[in-house]
XYZ file of C-alpha atoms in Angstrom:
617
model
C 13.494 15.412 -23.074
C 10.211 15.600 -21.174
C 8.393 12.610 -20.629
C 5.433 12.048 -23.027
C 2.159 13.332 -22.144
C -0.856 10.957 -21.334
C -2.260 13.258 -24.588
C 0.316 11.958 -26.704
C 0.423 8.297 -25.620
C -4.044 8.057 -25.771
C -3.497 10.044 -29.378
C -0.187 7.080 -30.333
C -2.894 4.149 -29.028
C -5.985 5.355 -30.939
C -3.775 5.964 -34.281
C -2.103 2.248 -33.829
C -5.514 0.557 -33.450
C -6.712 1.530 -36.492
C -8.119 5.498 -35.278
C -11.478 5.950 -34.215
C -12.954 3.923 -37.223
C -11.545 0.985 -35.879
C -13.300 1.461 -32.494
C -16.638 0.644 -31.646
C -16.183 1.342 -27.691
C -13.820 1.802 -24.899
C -13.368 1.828 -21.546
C -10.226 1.188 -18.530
C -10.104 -0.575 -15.466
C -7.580 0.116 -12.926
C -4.657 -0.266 -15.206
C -5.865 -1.122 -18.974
C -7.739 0.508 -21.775
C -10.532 -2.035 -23.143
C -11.081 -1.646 -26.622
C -13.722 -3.402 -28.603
C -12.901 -3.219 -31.944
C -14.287 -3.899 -35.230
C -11.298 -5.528 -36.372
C -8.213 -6.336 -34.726
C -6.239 -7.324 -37.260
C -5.915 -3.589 -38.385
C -4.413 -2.815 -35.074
C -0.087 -2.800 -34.936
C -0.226 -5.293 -32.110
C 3.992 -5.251 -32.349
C 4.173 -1.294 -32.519
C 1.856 -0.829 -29.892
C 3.745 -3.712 -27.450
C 6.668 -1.566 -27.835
C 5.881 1.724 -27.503
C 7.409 3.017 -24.262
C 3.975 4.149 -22.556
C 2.818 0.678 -23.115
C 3.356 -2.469 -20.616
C 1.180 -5.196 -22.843
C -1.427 -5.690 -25.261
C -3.714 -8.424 -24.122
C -6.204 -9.949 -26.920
C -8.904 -11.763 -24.600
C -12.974 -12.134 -23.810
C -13.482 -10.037 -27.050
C -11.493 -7.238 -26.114
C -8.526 -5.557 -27.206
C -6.712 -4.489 -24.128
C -3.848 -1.958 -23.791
C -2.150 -2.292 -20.704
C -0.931 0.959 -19.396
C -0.155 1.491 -15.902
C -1.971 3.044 -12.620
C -2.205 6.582 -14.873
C -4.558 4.626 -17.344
C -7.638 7.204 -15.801
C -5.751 10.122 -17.433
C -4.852 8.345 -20.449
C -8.369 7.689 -20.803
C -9.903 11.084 -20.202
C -6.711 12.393 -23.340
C -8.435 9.583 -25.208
C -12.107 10.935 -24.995
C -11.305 14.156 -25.324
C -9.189 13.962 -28.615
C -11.620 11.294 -29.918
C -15.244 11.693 -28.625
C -15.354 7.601 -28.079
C -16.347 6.129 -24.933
C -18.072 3.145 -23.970
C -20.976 2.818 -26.571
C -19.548 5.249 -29.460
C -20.809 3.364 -32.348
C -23.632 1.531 -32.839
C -22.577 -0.812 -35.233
C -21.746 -4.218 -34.154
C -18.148 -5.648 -33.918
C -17.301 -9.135 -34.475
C -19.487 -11.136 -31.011
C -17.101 -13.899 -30.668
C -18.078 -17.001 -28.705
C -20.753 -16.908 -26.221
C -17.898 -17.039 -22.980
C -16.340 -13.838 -25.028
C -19.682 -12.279 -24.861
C -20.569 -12.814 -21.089
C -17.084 -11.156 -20.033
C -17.196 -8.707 -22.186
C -20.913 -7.715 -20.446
C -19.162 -8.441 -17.213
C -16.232 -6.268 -17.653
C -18.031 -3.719 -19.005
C -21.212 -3.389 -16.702
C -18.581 -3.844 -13.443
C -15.439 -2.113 -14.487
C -16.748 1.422 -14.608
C -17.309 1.618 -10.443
C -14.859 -0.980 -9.267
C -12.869 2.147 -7.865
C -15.478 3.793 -6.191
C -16.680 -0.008 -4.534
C -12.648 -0.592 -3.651
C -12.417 3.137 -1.828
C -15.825 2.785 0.676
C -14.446 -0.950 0.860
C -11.432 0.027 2.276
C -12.891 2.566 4.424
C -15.530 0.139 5.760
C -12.552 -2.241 6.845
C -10.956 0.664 8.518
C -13.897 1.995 10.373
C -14.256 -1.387 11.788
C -10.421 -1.686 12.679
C -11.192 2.011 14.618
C -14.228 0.303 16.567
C -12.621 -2.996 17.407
C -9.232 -1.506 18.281
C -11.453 1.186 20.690
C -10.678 4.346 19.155
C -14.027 5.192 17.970
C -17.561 3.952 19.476
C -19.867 2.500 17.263
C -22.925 4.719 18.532
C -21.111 8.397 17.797
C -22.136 10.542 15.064
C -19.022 9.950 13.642
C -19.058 6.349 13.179
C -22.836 7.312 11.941
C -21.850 9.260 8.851
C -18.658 7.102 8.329
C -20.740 3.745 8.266
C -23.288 5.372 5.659
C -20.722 7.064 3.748
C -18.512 2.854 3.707
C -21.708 0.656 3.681
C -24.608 2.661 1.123
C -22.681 2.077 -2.296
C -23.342 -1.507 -1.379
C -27.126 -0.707 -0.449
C -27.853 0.836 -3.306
C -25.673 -0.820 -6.051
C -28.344 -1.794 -8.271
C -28.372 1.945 -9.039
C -24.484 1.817 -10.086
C -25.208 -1.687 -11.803
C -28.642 -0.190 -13.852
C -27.198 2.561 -14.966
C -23.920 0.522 -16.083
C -25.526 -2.113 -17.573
C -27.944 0.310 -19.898
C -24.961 2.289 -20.924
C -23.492 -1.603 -22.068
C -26.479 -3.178 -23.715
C -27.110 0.642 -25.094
C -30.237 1.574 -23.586
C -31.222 4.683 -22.004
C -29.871 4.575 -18.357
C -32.560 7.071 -17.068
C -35.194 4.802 -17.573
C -32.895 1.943 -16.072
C -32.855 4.462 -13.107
C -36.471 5.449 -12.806
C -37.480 1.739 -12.739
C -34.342 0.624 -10.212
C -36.005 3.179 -7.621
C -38.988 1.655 -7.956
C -37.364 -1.382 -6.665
C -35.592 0.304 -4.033
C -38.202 2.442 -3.123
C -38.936 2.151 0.647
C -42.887 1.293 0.578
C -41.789 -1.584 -1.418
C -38.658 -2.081 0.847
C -40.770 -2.198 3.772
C -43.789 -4.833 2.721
C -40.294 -7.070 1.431
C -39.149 -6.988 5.254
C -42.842 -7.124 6.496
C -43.014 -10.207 4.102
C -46.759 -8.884 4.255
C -47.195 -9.638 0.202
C -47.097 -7.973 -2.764
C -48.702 -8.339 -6.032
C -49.728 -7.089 -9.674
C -53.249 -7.051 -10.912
C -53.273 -10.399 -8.779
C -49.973 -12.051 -9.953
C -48.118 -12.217 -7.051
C -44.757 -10.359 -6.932
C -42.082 -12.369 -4.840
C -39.461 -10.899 -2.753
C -36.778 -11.809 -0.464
C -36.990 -10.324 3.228
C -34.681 -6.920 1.847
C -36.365 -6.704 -1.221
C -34.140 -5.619 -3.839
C -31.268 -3.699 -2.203
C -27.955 -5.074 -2.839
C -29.297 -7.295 -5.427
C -27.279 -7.820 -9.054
C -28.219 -10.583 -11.276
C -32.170 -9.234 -11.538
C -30.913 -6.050 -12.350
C -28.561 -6.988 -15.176
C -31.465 -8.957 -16.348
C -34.089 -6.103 -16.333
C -31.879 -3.744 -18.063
C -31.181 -6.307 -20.907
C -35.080 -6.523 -21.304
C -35.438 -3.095 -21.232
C -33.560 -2.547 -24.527
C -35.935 -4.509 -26.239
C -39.061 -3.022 -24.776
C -37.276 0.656 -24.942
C -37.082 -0.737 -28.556
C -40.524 -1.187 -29.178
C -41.491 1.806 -27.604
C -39.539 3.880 -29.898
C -41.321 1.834 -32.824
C -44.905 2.791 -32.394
C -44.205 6.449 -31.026
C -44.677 9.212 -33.000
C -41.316 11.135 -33.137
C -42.896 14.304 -31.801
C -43.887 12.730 -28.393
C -41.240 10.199 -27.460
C -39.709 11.943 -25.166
C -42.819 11.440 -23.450
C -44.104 7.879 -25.083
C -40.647 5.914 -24.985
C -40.241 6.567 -20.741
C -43.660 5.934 -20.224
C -44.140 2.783 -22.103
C -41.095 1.333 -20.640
C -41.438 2.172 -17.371
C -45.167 0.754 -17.327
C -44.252 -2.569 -18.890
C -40.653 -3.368 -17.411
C -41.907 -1.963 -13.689
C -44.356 -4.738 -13.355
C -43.017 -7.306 -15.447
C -39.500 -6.786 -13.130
C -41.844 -7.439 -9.965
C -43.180 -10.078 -11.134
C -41.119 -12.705 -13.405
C -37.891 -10.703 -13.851
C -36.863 -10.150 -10.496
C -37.666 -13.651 -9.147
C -36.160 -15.393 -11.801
C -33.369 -13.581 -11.059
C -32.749 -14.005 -6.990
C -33.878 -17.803 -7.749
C -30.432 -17.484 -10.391
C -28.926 -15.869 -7.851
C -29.216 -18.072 -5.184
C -28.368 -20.957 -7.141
C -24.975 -19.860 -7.895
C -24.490 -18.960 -4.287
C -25.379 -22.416 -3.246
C -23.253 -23.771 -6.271
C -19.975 -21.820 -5.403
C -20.641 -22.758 -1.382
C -20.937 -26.445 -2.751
C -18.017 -26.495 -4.308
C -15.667 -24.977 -2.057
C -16.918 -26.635 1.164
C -15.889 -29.852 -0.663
C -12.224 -28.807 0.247
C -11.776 -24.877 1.128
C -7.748 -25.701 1.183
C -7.706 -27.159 -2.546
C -9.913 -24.113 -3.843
C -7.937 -21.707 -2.501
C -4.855 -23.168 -3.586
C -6.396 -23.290 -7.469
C -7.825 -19.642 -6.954
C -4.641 -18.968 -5.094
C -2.346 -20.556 -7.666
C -4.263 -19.531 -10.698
C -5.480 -16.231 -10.420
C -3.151 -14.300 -12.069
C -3.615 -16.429 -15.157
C -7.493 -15.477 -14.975
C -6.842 -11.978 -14.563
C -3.960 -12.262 -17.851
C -7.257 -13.739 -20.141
C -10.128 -11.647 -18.677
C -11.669 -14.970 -17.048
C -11.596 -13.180 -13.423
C -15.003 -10.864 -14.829
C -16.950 -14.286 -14.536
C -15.909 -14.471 -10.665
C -16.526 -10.956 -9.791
C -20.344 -11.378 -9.840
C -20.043 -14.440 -7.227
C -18.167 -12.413 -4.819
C -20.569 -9.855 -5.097
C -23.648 -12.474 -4.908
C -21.831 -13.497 -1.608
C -21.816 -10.665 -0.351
C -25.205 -9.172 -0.930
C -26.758 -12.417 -0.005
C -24.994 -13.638 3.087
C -23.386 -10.479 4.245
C -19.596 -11.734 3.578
C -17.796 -13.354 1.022
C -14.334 -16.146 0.731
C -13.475 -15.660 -2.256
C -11.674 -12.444 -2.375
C -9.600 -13.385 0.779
C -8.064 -16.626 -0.808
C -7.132 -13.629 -3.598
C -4.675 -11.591 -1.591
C -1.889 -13.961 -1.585
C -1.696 -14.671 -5.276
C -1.793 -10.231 -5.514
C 1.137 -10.190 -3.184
C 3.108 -12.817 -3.969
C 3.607 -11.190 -7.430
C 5.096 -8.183 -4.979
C 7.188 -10.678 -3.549
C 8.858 -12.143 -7.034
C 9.268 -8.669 -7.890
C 11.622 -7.426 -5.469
C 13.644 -10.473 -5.341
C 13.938 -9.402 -9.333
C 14.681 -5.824 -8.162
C 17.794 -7.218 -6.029
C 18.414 -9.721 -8.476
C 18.562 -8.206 -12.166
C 21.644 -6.112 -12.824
C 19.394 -4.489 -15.912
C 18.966 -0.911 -14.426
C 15.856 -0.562 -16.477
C 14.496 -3.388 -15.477
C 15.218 -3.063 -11.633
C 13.028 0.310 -11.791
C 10.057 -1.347 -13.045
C 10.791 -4.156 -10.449
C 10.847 -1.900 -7.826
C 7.543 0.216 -8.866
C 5.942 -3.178 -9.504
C 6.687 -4.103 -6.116
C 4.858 -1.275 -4.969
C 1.558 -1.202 -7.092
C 1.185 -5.151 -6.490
C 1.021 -4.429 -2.713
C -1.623 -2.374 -3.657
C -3.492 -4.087 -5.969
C -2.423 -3.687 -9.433
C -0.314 -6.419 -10.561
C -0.703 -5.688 -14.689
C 2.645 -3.339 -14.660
C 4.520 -6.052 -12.347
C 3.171 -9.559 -14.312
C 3.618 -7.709 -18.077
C 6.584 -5.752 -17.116
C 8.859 -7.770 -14.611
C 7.487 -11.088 -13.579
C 5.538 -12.839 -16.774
C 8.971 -11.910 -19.336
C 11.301 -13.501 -17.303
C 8.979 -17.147 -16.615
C 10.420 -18.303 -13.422
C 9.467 -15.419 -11.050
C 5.998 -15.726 -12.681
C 5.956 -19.777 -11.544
C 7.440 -18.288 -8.153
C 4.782 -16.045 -8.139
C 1.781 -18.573 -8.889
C 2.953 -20.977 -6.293
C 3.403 -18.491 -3.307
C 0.095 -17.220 -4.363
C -1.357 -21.230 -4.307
C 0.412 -21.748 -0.537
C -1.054 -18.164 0.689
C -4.449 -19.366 -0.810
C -4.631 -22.197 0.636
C -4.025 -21.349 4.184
C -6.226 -18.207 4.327
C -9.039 -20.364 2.848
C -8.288 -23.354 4.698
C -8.668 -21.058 8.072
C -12.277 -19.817 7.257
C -11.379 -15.955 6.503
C -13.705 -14.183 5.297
C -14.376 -10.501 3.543
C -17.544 -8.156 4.666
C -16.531 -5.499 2.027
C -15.422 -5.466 -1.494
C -13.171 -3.675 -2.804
C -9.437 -4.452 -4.575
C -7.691 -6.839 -3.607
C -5.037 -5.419 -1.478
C -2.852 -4.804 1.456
C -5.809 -2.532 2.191
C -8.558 -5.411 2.109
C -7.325 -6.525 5.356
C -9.290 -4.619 7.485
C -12.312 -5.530 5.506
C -11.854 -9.133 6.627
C -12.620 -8.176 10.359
C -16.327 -9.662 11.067
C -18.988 -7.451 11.353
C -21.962 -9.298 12.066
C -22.588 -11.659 15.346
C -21.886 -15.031 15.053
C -19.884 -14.890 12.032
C -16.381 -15.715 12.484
C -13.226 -14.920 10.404
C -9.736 -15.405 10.958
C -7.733 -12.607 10.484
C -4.399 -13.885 12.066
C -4.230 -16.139 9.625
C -4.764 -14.131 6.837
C -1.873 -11.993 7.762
C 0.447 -15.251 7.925
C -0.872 -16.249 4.716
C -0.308 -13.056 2.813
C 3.140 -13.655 4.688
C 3.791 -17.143 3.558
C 2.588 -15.931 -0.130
C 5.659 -13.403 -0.111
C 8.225 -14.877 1.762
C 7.910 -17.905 -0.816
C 7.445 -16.323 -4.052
C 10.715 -13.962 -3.315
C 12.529 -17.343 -2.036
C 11.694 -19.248 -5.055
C 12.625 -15.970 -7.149
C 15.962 -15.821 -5.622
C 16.639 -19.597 -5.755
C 15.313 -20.382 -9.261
C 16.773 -17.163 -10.587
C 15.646 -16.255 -14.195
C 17.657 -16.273 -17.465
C 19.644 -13.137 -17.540
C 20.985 -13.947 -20.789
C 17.092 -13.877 -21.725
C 16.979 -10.263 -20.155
C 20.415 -9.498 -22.414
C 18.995 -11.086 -25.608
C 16.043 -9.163 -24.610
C 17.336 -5.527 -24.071
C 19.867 -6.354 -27.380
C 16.489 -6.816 -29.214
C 15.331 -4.135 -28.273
C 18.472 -2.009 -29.221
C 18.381 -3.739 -32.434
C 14.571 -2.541 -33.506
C 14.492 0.494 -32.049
C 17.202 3.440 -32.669
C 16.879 6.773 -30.490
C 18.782 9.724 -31.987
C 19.989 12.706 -29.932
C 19.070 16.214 -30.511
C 22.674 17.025 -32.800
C 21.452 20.947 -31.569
C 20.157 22.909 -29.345
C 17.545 24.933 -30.347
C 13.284 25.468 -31.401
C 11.984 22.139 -32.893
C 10.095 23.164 -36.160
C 8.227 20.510 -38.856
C 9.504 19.378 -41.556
C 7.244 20.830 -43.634
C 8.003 24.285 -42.389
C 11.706 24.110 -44.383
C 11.993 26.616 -46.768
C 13.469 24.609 -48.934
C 10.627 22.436 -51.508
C 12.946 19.201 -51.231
C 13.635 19.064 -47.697
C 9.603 19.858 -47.108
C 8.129 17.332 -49.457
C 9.848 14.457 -48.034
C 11.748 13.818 -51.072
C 15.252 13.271 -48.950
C 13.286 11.159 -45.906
C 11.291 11.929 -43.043
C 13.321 13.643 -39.848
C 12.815 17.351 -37.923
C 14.882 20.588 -38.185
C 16.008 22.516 -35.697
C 16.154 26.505 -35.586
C 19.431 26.356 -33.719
C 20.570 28.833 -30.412
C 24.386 27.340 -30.384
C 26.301 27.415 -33.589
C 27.389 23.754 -32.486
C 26.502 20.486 -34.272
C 27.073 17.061 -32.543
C 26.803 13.517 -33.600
C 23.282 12.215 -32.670
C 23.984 8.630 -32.609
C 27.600 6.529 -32.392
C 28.529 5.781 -35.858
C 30.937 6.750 -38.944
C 31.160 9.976 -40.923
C 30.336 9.309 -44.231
C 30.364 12.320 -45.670
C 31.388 16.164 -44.684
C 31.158 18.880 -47.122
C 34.356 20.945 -47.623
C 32.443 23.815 -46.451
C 31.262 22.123 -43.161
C 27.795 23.144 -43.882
C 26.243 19.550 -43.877
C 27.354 16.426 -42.642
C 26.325 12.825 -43.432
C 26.880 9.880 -41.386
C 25.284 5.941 -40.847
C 24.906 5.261 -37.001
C 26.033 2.231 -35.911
C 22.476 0.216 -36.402
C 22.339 1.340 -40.369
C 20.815 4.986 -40.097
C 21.714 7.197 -42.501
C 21.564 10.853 -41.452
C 21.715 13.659 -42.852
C 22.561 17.014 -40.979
C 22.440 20.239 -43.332
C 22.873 23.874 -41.763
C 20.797 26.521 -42.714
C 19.747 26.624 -46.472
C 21.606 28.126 -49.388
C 24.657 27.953 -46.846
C 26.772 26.124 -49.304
C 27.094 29.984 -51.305
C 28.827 30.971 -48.316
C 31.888 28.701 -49.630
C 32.857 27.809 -45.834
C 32.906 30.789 -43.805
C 31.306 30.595 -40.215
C 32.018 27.098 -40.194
C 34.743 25.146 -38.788
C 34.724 21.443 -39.423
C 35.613 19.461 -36.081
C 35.779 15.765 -38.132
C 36.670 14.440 -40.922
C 34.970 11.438 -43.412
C 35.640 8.165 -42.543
C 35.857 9.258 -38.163
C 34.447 7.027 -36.011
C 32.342 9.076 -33.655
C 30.169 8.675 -30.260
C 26.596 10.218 -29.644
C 27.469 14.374 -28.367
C 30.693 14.228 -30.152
C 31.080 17.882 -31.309
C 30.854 17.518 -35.706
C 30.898 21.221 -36.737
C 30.756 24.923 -35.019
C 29.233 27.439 -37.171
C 28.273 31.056 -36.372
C 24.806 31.707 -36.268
C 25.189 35.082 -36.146
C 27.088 35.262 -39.450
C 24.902 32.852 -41.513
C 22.180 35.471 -40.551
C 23.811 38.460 -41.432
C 24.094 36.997 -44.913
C 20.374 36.569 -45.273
C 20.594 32.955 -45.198
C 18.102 30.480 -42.884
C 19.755 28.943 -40.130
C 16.884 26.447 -39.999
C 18.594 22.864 -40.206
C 16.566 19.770 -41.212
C 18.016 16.405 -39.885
C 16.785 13.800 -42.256
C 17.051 9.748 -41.822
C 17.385 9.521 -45.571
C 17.551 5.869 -45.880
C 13.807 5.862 -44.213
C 12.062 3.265 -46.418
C 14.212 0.762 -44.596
C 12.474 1.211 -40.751
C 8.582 1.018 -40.324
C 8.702 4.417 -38.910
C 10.528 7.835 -37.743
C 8.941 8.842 -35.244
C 8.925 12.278 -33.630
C 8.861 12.796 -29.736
C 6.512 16.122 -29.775
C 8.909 18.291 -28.818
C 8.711 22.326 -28.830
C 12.125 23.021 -27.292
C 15.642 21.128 -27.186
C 18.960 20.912 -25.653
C 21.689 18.599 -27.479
C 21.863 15.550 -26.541
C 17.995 14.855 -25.528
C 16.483 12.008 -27.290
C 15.206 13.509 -30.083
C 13.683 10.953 -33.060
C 12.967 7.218 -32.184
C 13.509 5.138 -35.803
C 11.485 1.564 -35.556
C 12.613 -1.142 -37.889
């Protein structure tokens, strides 16, 4: 059986949330799809937590997240495309929640769509300067040139990404958020802000710091929330036959001046403040914050909490040119890494050692969802392992002073980043390396020592077994809908949901272990209850019974106890057709009112023996 497409897992999500009725937006970050919906108890929280394309469903900040992996991008494209939702595809209003809910969702939603872009020029920033320190490239080449402008303008000019973000958030048009960013950024206005020459508007004097606007993200977000209301307005008192013209132009000429002069410095002053705040608080002891950051992180990132830190990192950096945050970060990223491969060595569950192994991987790069939902957060004591090599790691890469002069994901690849690139500001990479180090070493030592409850892991996977049945394809052959039988009982449903096969190989096998029940004398059908209570029925071709036997040859009897591929019944497909009978075969769970569903793989073609119909209880 071929794995299921990212089309079929976005089309399983959307249906289990409650469809596209249910959803008032949507967007992913590096591993989750973010639904706000208008009511989540209409979403199958339990289905969707086990469906095999999903890792977790996390219910925080006023979201309604499906974690799905590193592939989430695709799933999310399958999602659009089948759906026509995106980010603002309703304009009604779901349920706000409290105020905190609000602010991360706005957060999430105004950062989330360019954190990948921001975490690839990061990277390549820190690897530039690696190239210039190490010698291997001069700073004053053309190459560097075009390599510094292609790592170092998304920051420049990320009130652009932010504007256009934020409009498409607070659902306001994002070209006028545009036209009235480049006003900011415009260089006239860039150059009286680093002349500090003075600026004003119809004599109310427009304050800026020495760089203006560039870089700047708290009076942007503010602006474009304005905006709305004013865009608002606009529409209210325009004719409909000129507001394409009317609705830019009134916006542009009240926000443009009104963001010179009372927007934009309330917010740098905002700003500022928080700058000073967050420098306040972890001068006080740069070894107990990281070791809370360090320690804790991972818990902020399960509830959504980490969108209210992003924006001080940011701050940081466009204020002060680097940022400590993000470097007391890394260890609690890669001491999940380190929990998970003492799991992978550990576990003797095969399935879970894969996902060990590949969440090993992804963590070192970044993504810890798969590895905390899928290896480290089930099991509880690699988790604690996890959260205090990540408090150790924080603590001595903060204590030490390091410091990051990009952003980007926290990662093995943020290392670079931490390499100073302005005079007279130090940071200690050395000791971010042994801290990432020490964050490993004693998350995978505490894994191995403290162990985790294997019995848990059994209990777990027999769980598992016990809600969810997967039946094997009893043919080989062309998959066809039920409702394609030729036969009105079979099609209606009346016997129970299931598939039929239009088999190649006259050969019928059992599709689960379990007991014959029942095998008509003339071999043509065959009933039988798998071992976890299915009943199944098996019938070949239609109006076969007239054939009073021949072309079949029964290979068990009622009563047999038989495994999954055990060979039931060879018939010859060659002689049912020469009789003018159908050798299309319906496999039915008839006793389907007792699981929640009978679900279908999408299948076009299958051998025997390929999983072929997952039954849910």
């Amino acid at each position: 059986m071929s794995k299921q497409t990212n089309q079929e897992l976005a089309k399983d999500v959307l249906d289990l949330v409650g469809g596209k009725k249910n959803v008032d937006s949507v967007v992913h970050c590096a591993t989750r799809l973010r639904f706000k919906l208008k009511d989540e108890s209409v979403a199958k929280t339990d289905e969707i937590k086990k469906h095999p394309g999903v890792i977790q469903v996390v219910q925080s900040g006023g979201q309604y997240q499906v974690v799905i992996g590193s592939h989430v991008k695709d799933v999310y494209g399958e999602l659009v495309e089948i759906s026509g939702l995106g980010e603002s595809s309703s304009d009604q209003k779901g349920p706000k929640g409290s105020i905190f809910n609000q602010f991360i969702d706005i957060i999430s939603g105004i950062f989330t769509p360019f954190l990948g872009a921001m975490a690839g020029v990061g990277v390549l920033k820190g690897l530039l300067t690696l190239l210039v320190v190490g010698g291997l490239l001069s700073d004053k080449s053309g190459t560097y040139q075009i390599l510094f402008a292609a790592s170092d303008g998304f920051m420049q000019f990320l009130p652009f990404a932010i504007s256009f973000t934020a409009a498409k958030k607070f659902k306001t048009d994002p070209f006028i958020a545009l036209a009235i960013t480049a006003a900011l950024l415009h260089p006239s206005i860039s150059a009286i802000a680093g002349a500090q020459s003075g600026l004003d508007f119809l004599g109310i004097p427009a304050i800026m710091g020495p760089t203006g606007y560039m870089q700047t993200v708290i009076p942007i977000i503010m602006f474009v929330w304005i905006q709305k209301y004013v865009e608002k307005f606009a529409k209210k008192i325009s004719p409909d036959f000129l507001q394409i013209i009317l609705v830019p132009l009134v916006t542009v000429l009240v926000m443009a001046p009104l963001t010179f002069v009372a927007i934009g410095p309330l917010g740098t002053i905002i700003g500022v403040f928080l700058g000073k705040a967050y420098g306040t608080i972890f001068g006080f002891s740069p070894i107990l914050a990281g070791a809370v950051m360090g320690g804790l992180w991972q818990v902020f990132v399960m509830f959504g909490m980490h969108w209210g830190l992003i924006p001080i990192a940011m701050l940081n950096l466009t204020t002060i040119g680097y940022d400590t945050m993000i470097p007391m970060l890394l260890g609690a990223v890669i001491a999940q890494a380190g929990a998970a491969l003492a799991v992978a060595i550990k576990t003797k569950n095969q399935k879970r050692k894969a996902l060990a192994i590949s969440g090993t991987l992804t963590a070192v790069f970044g993504i810890t969802e798969p590895t905390v939902y899928g290896v480290t957060l089930p099991l509880k004591k690699p988790f604690y392992a996890a959260c205090i090599g990540g408090a150790v790691g924080g603590a001595i890469i903060a204590g030490a002073g390091v410091k990051t002069f990009a952003m980007g994901l926290v990662s093995l690849l943020s290392i670079p980043g931490f390499i100073s690139t302005i005079d007279g500001v130090e940071s200690n990479v050395v000791m971010a390396v042994i801290g990432v180090v020490a964050s490993f070493i004693i998350a995978f030592a505490l894994t191995l020592v403290l162990g985790f409850d294997t019995e848990a892991e059994e209990v777990e996977e027999k769980t598992a077994s016990k809600n969810r049945e997967t039946l094997k394809s009893p043919l080989t052959g062309k998959i066809v809908p039920m409702t394609e039988v030729p036969d009105e009982v079979f099609a209606s449903g009346a016997l129970g949901k299931g598939l039929a096969i239009e088999p190649t190989i006259g050969e019928l096998r059992a599709p689960a272990n379990g007991v014959i029940a029942t095998i008509f004398p003339t071999g043509h059908a065959v009933g039988m209850t798998t071992d976890n209570g299915a009943e199944i029925l098996m019938h070949i071709g239609m109006d076969t019974v007239e054939l009073e036997g021949q072309g079949f040859d029964k290979m068990v009897a009622q009563g047999d106890k038989v495994k999954a591929g055990d060979l039931l019944v060879k018939f010859d497909i060659e002689k049912i057709k020469a009789s003018g009978k159908p050798t299309i075969t319906p496999i039915v769970v008839t006793n389907s009112a007792d699981f929640l569903d009978v679900l279908d793989l999408n299948q076009t073609e299958i051998i025997d023996g390929e999983d072929f119909l997952t039954l849910v209880k």
